[in-house]
Backbone as numpy.savetxt, mean C-alpha at the origin, in Angstrom:
# Nx Ny Nz CAx CAy CAz Cx Cy Cz
-16.02 -10.92 -0.79 -17.09 -9.52 -0.31 -16.25 -8.42 -0.17
-16.54 -7.46 -0.73 -15.91 -6.11 -0.41 -16.57 -5.22 0.70
-15.62 -4.74 1.47 -16.01 -3.96 2.54 -16.26 -2.66 2.26
-17.11 -2.15 2.88 -17.57 -0.54 2.68 -16.89 0.03 4.10
-16.71 1.46 4.06 -16.59 2.13 5.34 -17.41 1.81 6.08
-18.82 2.25 5.80 -20.03 1.98 6.75 -19.78 0.50 7.69
-19.23 -0.45 6.89 -19.22 -1.98 7.64 -18.16 -1.70 8.62
-16.92 -1.18 8.11 -15.87 -0.94 9.09 -16.43 -0.31 10.44
-16.98 0.92 9.85 -17.54 1.96 11.28 -18.41 0.92 12.18
-19.39 0.21 11.42 -20.34 -0.48 12.43 -19.63 -1.43 13.28
-18.81 -2.27 12.76 -17.82 -3.32 13.41 -17.22 -2.68 14.42
-16.43 -1.41 14.24 -15.85 -0.76 15.38 -16.97 -0.28 16.67
-18.02 0.10 16.15 -19.06 0.68 17.08 -19.53 -0.56 17.86
-19.88 -1.63 17.34 -20.30 -2.79 18.01 -19.22 -3.63 19.10
-17.84 -3.43 18.91 -16.92 -3.58 19.45 -16.97 -2.73 20.73
-17.14 -1.43 20.68 -17.34 -0.59 21.69 -18.53 -0.46 22.40
-19.39 -1.15 21.90 -20.86 -1.25 22.45 -21.52 0.15 22.64
-21.50 0.84 21.35 -21.97 2.15 21.31 -22.85 2.26 19.90
-24.00 2.97 19.91 -24.70 3.51 18.71 -23.98 4.65 18.13
-24.11 4.80 16.85 -23.44 6.08 16.39 -23.46 7.33 16.97
-24.88 7.62 17.19 -24.98 8.94 17.88 -24.43 9.08 19.26
-24.15 7.97 20.00 -23.39 7.92 21.09 -21.92 8.41 21.21
-21.36 7.57 20.14 -20.04 7.85 19.66 -19.58 9.11 19.12
-20.84 9.62 18.42 -20.54 11.11 17.95 -20.71 12.14 19.10
-21.49 11.90 20.21 -21.56 12.73 21.22 -20.17 12.80 22.08
-19.45 11.39 22.07 -18.32 11.33 22.85 -17.09 11.79 22.05
-17.35 12.31 20.99 -16.28 12.80 19.97 -15.22 11.49 19.57
-16.10 10.41 19.47 -15.15 9.45 19.01 -15.09 8.75 17.61
-16.24 9.07 17.10 -16.58 8.80 15.53 -15.63 9.55 14.74
-15.41 10.79 14.89 -14.49 11.46 14.03 -13.06 11.10 14.01
-12.68 10.26 15.16 -11.19 9.61 15.35 -11.14 8.41 14.44
-12.07 7.96 13.99 -12.04 6.59 13.42 -11.10 6.63 12.19
-11.30 7.62 11.22 -10.41 7.69 10.08 -8.84 7.89 10.38
-8.61 8.44 11.51 -7.17 8.66 11.86 -6.70 7.25 12.39
-7.56 6.59 13.17 -7.00 5.44 13.72 -6.78 4.45 12.64
-7.89 4.15 11.91 -7.61 3.55 10.40 -6.50 3.64 9.77
-6.02 4.94 9.54 -4.68 5.29 8.77 -3.46 4.72 9.51
-3.54 4.84 10.88 -2.42 4.04 11.77 -2.27 2.73 11.39
-3.17 1.89 11.32 -3.13 0.46 10.84 -2.61 0.50 9.50
-3.17 1.08 8.55 -2.50 1.12 7.17 -0.97 1.36 7.04
-0.56 2.30 8.06 0.92 2.57 8.24 1.53 1.45 8.76
1.08 1.16 9.78 1.90 -0.19 10.43 1.86 -1.57 9.62
0.79 -1.61 8.87 0.75 -2.80 8.11 1.54 -2.71 6.65
1.56 -1.52 6.30 2.41 -1.45 4.98 3.78 -1.31 5.26
4.18 -0.72 6.61 5.37 -0.47 6.78 6.20 -1.58 7.17
5.49 -2.70 7.57 6.07 -3.96 8.23 5.81 -5.38 8.00
4.36 -5.38 7.22 3.85 -6.43 7.08 3.43 -6.83 5.58
2.48 -6.05 5.07 2.02 -6.35 3.66 1.79 -4.85 2.81
2.97 -4.23 2.27 2.41 -3.02 1.36 1.66 -3.52 0.36
1.42 -2.64 -0.47 0.92 -2.86 -1.61 1.95 -2.59 -2.62
2.45 -3.78 -3.32 3.34 -4.13 -4.29 3.03 -3.43 -5.66
3.72 -2.44 -6.36 3.35 -1.92 -7.44 4.35 -1.27 -8.13
4.39 -0.49 -9.10 5.35 -0.08 -10.16 5.03 1.75 -10.40
6.11 2.71 -10.13 5.73 3.80 -10.56 6.30 4.03 -12.04
5.51 4.75 -12.84 5.79 4.80 -14.27 6.66 6.47 -14.32
7.78 6.26 -15.09 8.65 7.53 -15.41 8.92 7.83 -16.69
8.28 8.64 -17.46 8.69 8.83 -18.80 9.72 10.18 -18.88
10.93 9.67 -19.17 12.04 10.72 -19.12 12.55 11.05 -20.29
12.42 12.31 -20.49 13.08 13.06 -21.97 14.19 13.47 -21.50
14.78 13.90 -22.79 16.45 14.47 -22.53 16.53 15.45 -21.54
15.63 16.42 -21.37 15.59 17.55 -20.40 15.40 17.06 -19.08
15.06 15.84 -18.87 14.59 15.07 -17.50 15.66 14.61 -16.94
16.76 14.35 -17.83 17.99 13.25 -17.54 18.99 14.02 -16.54
19.04 13.42 -15.17 20.02 14.18 -14.19 19.01 14.96 -13.37
17.81 15.03 -13.50 16.73 15.94 -12.60 16.35 14.73 -11.47
16.13 15.14 -10.41 15.79 14.17 -9.42 14.06 14.29 -9.70
13.78 12.99 -9.60 12.13 12.67 -9.64 11.69 11.86 -8.53
10.56 12.62 -7.74 10.03 12.01 -6.57 9.04 10.90 -6.92
8.99 10.04 -6.20 8.10 8.92 -6.13 6.74 9.29 -5.97
5.50 8.54 -6.04 4.40 8.92 -5.93 4.11 9.12 -4.33
2.74 9.80 -4.13 2.34 10.35 -2.79 2.30 9.19 -1.84
1.59 7.96 -2.53 1.48 6.64 -1.67 2.75 5.87 -1.44
3.78 6.51 -1.66 5.25 5.77 -1.64 5.44 5.48 0.02
5.68 4.39 0.30 6.34 3.81 1.60 7.85 3.58 1.48
8.14 2.62 0.69 9.52 2.34 0.49 9.66 1.70 -1.03
11.18 1.64 -1.46 11.47 1.21 -2.62 11.06 -0.29 -2.59
10.88 -1.14 -3.56 10.49 -2.33 -3.59 11.67 -3.21 -4.16
11.58 -4.52 -4.13 12.76 -5.36 -4.47 12.30 -6.23 -5.68
11.45 -5.83 -6.34 11.12 -6.53 -7.92 12.05 -5.86 -8.92
12.19 -6.39 -10.03 12.96 -6.05 -10.88 12.42 -4.86 -11.70
13.39 -3.80 -11.61 12.70 -2.57 -12.33 13.04 -2.81 -13.64
12.44 -1.93 -14.66 12.54 -2.13 -16.07 12.05 -0.99 -16.77
12.69 -1.00 -18.06 12.05 -0.07 -19.04 11.33 -0.68 -20.15
10.46 0.12 -20.78 10.00 -0.39 -22.07 10.75 0.20 -23.38
11.34 -0.79 -24.05 11.88 -0.39 -25.29 11.33 -0.64 -26.69
11.62 -0.22 -27.81 10.77 -0.71 -28.75 11.68 -1.51 -29.40
11.18 -2.45 -29.98 11.96 -3.64 -30.75 11.42 -3.94 -32.06
12.13 -4.36 -33.23 11.50 -4.46 -34.45 11.83 -5.87 -34.84
10.77 -6.70 -35.04 10.96 -8.07 -35.44 11.34 -8.37 -36.80
11.77 -9.30 -37.12 12.09 -9.69 -38.45 11.00 -9.37 -39.57
9.82 -9.05 -39.23 8.81 -8.60 -40.13 8.71 -7.22 -40.38
9.30 -6.47 -39.43 9.55 -5.05 -39.41 8.57 -4.49 -38.58
7.66 -5.31 -37.78 6.82 -4.87 -36.82 7.38 -4.39 -35.52
6.97 -2.93 -35.08 7.63 -2.65 -33.86 6.77 -3.12 -32.70
7.26 -3.73 -31.55 6.70 -3.83 -30.43 7.67 -3.18 -29.22
6.80 -3.44 -27.85 7.21 -2.76 -26.85 7.87 -3.92 -26.14
9.04 -4.09 -25.48 9.48 -5.32 -24.79 10.20 -4.86 -23.70
10.07 -5.34 -22.27 10.71 -5.04 -21.12 12.25 -5.14 -21.32
13.02 -4.48 -20.36 14.59 -4.48 -20.47 14.58 -4.11 -19.11
15.44 -5.17 -18.44 15.65 -4.90 -16.90 16.75 -3.65 -16.96
16.58 -2.87 -15.81 17.22 -1.72 -15.49 18.61 -2.22 -14.79
19.77 -1.23 -15.06 21.01 -1.58 -14.28 21.57 -0.32 -13.72
22.47 -0.03 -13.05 22.83 1.05 -12.30 23.49 1.90 -13.34
23.84 1.62 -14.41 23.91 2.77 -15.18 22.86 3.57 -16.07
21.73 3.24 -15.61 20.45 3.66 -15.92 19.83 4.68 -15.10
19.86 4.47 -13.78 19.42 5.39 -12.63 20.01 5.29 -11.40
19.81 5.83 -10.76 20.43 5.86 -9.01 19.40 6.55 -8.15
19.31 5.51 -6.99 18.23 6.20 -5.80 18.94 7.33 -5.31
18.12 8.15 -4.79 18.45 9.57 -4.18 17.79 9.80 -3.11
18.23 9.66 -1.91 17.62 10.12 -0.57 16.72 9.20 -0.17
15.44 9.63 0.36 14.30 8.56 0.71 13.46 8.35 -0.14
13.03 9.46 -1.38 11.93 8.86 -2.31 12.17 9.33 -3.68
13.63 9.62 -4.14 13.90 10.23 -5.08 14.78 9.23 -5.82
15.00 9.60 -7.28 15.44 8.77 -8.26 16.06 10.02 -9.34
17.15 9.52 -9.71 18.00 10.38 -10.92 18.13 9.36 -12.14
17.60 9.66 -13.30 17.57 8.86 -14.50 18.77 9.39 -15.34
19.59 8.53 -15.93 20.63 9.08 -16.75 20.49 8.97 -18.07
19.32 8.62 -18.65 18.95 8.37 -19.94 17.38 8.29 -20.29
17.11 9.15 -21.46 15.95 9.20 -21.78 15.07 7.78 -21.94
13.89 7.64 -21.56 13.40 6.23 -21.49 11.84 6.15 -20.90
11.32 5.06 -21.04 10.01 4.79 -20.29 10.19 3.90 -19.13
10.31 4.29 -17.78 10.74 3.51 -16.66 9.67 3.16 -15.90
9.84 1.95 -15.29 9.02 1.31 -14.32 9.80 0.97 -13.07
9.45 1.82 -11.71 10.38 1.25 -10.58 9.46 0.84 -9.73
9.97 -0.52 -9.25 9.28 -1.20 -8.24 9.20 -0.43 -6.91
7.96 -0.32 -6.04 7.85 0.35 -4.90 6.76 -0.26 -3.97
6.82 -0.15 -2.67 6.01 -0.50 -1.82 5.03 0.61 -1.53
3.72 0.58 -1.65 2.72 1.85 -1.45 1.80 1.59 -0.39
1.29 2.68 -0.01 0.06 2.60 1.10 -1.20 2.03 0.26
-1.96 1.10 0.91 -3.26 0.82 0.44 -4.26 1.66 0.05
-4.30 2.65 1.29 -5.36 3.57 1.32 -5.14 4.55 2.26
-5.75 5.94 2.10 -5.69 6.76 3.25 -7.13 7.20 3.50
-7.45 7.21 4.53 -8.74 7.30 4.97 -9.02 8.89 5.48
-10.18 9.44 5.38 -10.41 10.81 5.74 -11.91 11.01 6.21
-12.29 12.36 6.77 -13.20 12.48 7.50 -14.33 12.52 6.60
-14.20 12.74 5.34 -15.40 13.07 4.42 -15.82 11.41 3.66
-15.19 10.69 4.28 -15.50 9.09 3.61 -16.82 8.74 3.74
-17.65 8.45 2.51 -18.83 8.10 2.66 -19.19 6.55 3.22
-20.17 6.10 3.96 -20.31 4.91 4.35 -20.56 3.96 3.20
-20.99 4.55 2.15 -21.02 3.37 0.84 -19.71 3.12 0.21
-18.62 3.89 0.65 -17.29 3.73 -0.11 -17.07 2.43 -0.10
-16.55 1.80 -1.03 -15.97 0.55 -1.09 -14.44 0.70 -0.77
-13.89 -0.16 0.16 -12.36 0.26 0.48 -11.52 -1.06 -0.27
-10.78 -0.50 -1.21 -10.18 -1.42 -2.11 -8.78 -1.86 -1.33
-8.83 -2.57 -0.50 -7.71 -3.16 0.37 -8.29 -4.88 0.77
-7.11 -5.61 0.96 -7.59 -7.04 1.31 -8.33 -7.06 2.76
-9.27 -7.86 2.65 -9.96 -8.09 3.81 -9.39 -8.65 4.96
-8.28 -9.37 4.98 -7.42 -9.56 6.29 -6.96 -8.38 6.75
-6.57 -7.37 6.10 -6.20 -5.96 6.52 -7.34 -5.29 7.08
-8.35 -5.14 6.40 -9.48 -4.44 7.02 -10.15 -4.68 7.94
-10.10 -5.94 8.35 -10.54 -6.64 9.58 -9.91 -6.38 10.78
-8.60 -6.11 10.70 -7.70 -5.69 11.93 -8.10 -4.05 12.34
-8.76 -3.44 11.50 -9.06 -1.99 11.77 -10.12 -1.69 13.14
-11.04 -2.37 13.09 -12.05 -2.15 14.04 -11.36 -2.61 15.56
-10.78 -3.43 15.59 -10.15 -3.93 16.96 -9.07 -2.88 17.29
-8.41 -2.34 16.44 -7.33 -1.36 16.69 -8.12 0.17 17.10
-9.09 0.43 16.51 -10.06 1.49 16.79 -10.71 1.41 18.14
-11.20 0.33 18.48 -11.72 0.09 19.79 -10.59 0.16 20.88
-9.32 -0.45 20.77 -8.37 -0.34 21.59 -7.99 1.28 21.92
-7.75 1.85 20.76 -7.54 3.22 20.96 -8.61 4.14 21.74
-9.68 3.52 21.28 -11.07 4.50 22.03 -11.07 4.27 23.54
-10.85 3.06 23.91 -10.91 2.59 25.09 -9.82 3.11 26.04
-8.48 3.39 25.48 -7.45 3.98 26.21 -7.82 5.26 26.95
-8.91 5.86 26.57 -9.23 7.25 27.40 -9.61 6.85 28.83
-10.32 5.79 28.93 -10.85 5.35 30.32 -10.95 3.99 30.83
-10.50 3.17 29.99 -10.62 1.86 30.18 -9.46 1.03 29.80
-8.34 0.97 30.61 -7.09 0.11 29.97 -7.43 -1.13 29.72
-8.33 -1.87 30.82 -8.35 -3.42 30.68 -8.77 -3.29 29.24
-10.17 -3.14 28.83 -10.63 -3.44 27.69 -9.45 -2.80 26.40
-8.94 -1.83 26.61 -7.89 -1.17 25.63 -7.00 -2.38 25.41
-6.26 -3.07 26.34 -5.40 -4.08 26.15 -6.01 -5.33 25.49
-7.27 -5.61 25.97 -8.15 -6.92 24.95 -8.05 -6.65 23.73
-8.65 -5.32 23.63 -8.76 -5.34 22.04 -7.40 -5.11 21.24
-6.33 -4.66 22.01 -5.20 -4.27 21.43 -4.32 -5.72 21.05
-4.59 -6.67 22.19 -4.08 -8.10 21.84 -4.83 -8.72 20.61
-6.22 -8.58 20.62 -6.91 -9.11 19.53 -6.31 -8.49 18.24
-5.95 -7.26 18.12 -5.48 -6.48 16.97 -4.17 -7.15 16.60
-3.30 -7.50 17.50 -1.97 -8.00 17.37 -2.18 -9.47 16.74
-2.92 -10.04 17.24 -3.15 -11.41 16.68 -3.79 -11.63 15.32
-4.60 -10.49 15.23 -5.25 -10.41 13.47 -4.02 -10.08 12.87
-3.19 -9.12 13.17 -2.07 -8.67 12.27 -1.32 -9.79 11.87
-0.83 -10.70 13.17 0.12 -12.06 12.58 -0.53 -12.92 11.77
-1.90 -12.77 11.37 -2.52 -13.75 10.45 -2.57 -13.20 9.26
-2.21 -11.85 8.91 -2.35 -11.30 7.62 -1.47 -12.42 6.51
-2.13 -12.46 5.48 -1.26 -13.22 4.36 -0.40 -12.45 3.65
0.71 -12.39 3.75 1.88 -11.61 3.20 2.31 -12.24 2.03
1.66 -13.10 1.34 2.31 -13.54 0.08 2.79 -12.76 -0.96
3.74 -12.56 -1.56 4.30 -11.55 -2.29 4.09 -12.28 -3.72
3.42 -11.36 -4.73 3.41 -11.85 -6.01 4.81 -12.45 -6.54
5.78 -11.48 -6.37 7.11 -11.98 -6.76 7.45 -13.27 -6.59
7.07 -13.85 -5.60 7.55 -15.35 -5.25 6.78 -16.31 -6.03
5.93 -15.93 -6.79 5.09 -16.83 -7.70 5.61 -16.81 -9.01
6.47 -16.22 -9.42 7.01 -15.93 -10.72 7.86 -17.37 -10.94
7.98 -17.64 -12.28 8.40 -18.78 -12.81 9.67 -18.50 -13.66
10.63 -19.25 -13.58 11.90 -18.88 -14.36 11.86 -19.97 -15.51
12.04 -19.30 -16.88 11.99 -20.22 -17.91 13.47 -20.17 -18.39
14.30 -21.43 -18.45 15.39 -21.76 -18.89 15.53 -21.59 -20.16
16.39 -20.91 -21.09 16.51 -21.10 -22.54 17.60 -22.17 -22.66
17.47 -22.84 -23.86 18.18 -23.49 -24.50 17.90 -25.00 -23.88
19.17 -26.00 -24.39 18.91 -27.39 -24.16 19.55 -27.58 -22.88
18.80 -28.05 -21.92 19.34 -28.43 -20.57 19.17 -29.91 -20.44
């Protein structure tokens, strides 16, 4: 089941025991996206980021110029970075093949930049944010994030909203949030790769 923002909002309201008009009057509803973003930052920084690759097509004029990672960048990943190179087979057909990168191909620069040393079509492993919430989000918007992460958001929203005037309820929902965080499946697809040994062993 894919969750929508409306579903996340309704669960949050039910934990607060409020109807939407009441939450609007109390100026709580407008805070939901900000609290949701705090969850995404916490999850992506320490538990389960979105593992992906940034693609850089580098020309001769780009070599030696610092290139910034995409805006959803959290940190550099630990998967194998590679470039696509053209290779001709014995029949004369050209195909693109992956070639692992080495330290003479590129280097990391500062927090989120790279410098490439040769032209090429590069793919750099990095950990990304799953999503960024905003106030204009439609209730029908499907949130493309794993459900075990999304289900943490209402408890966190409730804990933050209750902090205003009910520390006990705030701590109850904060504990619930922490428990749900600990149960997030952080399986990394890199761990499911198999290695094929070439030759006669």
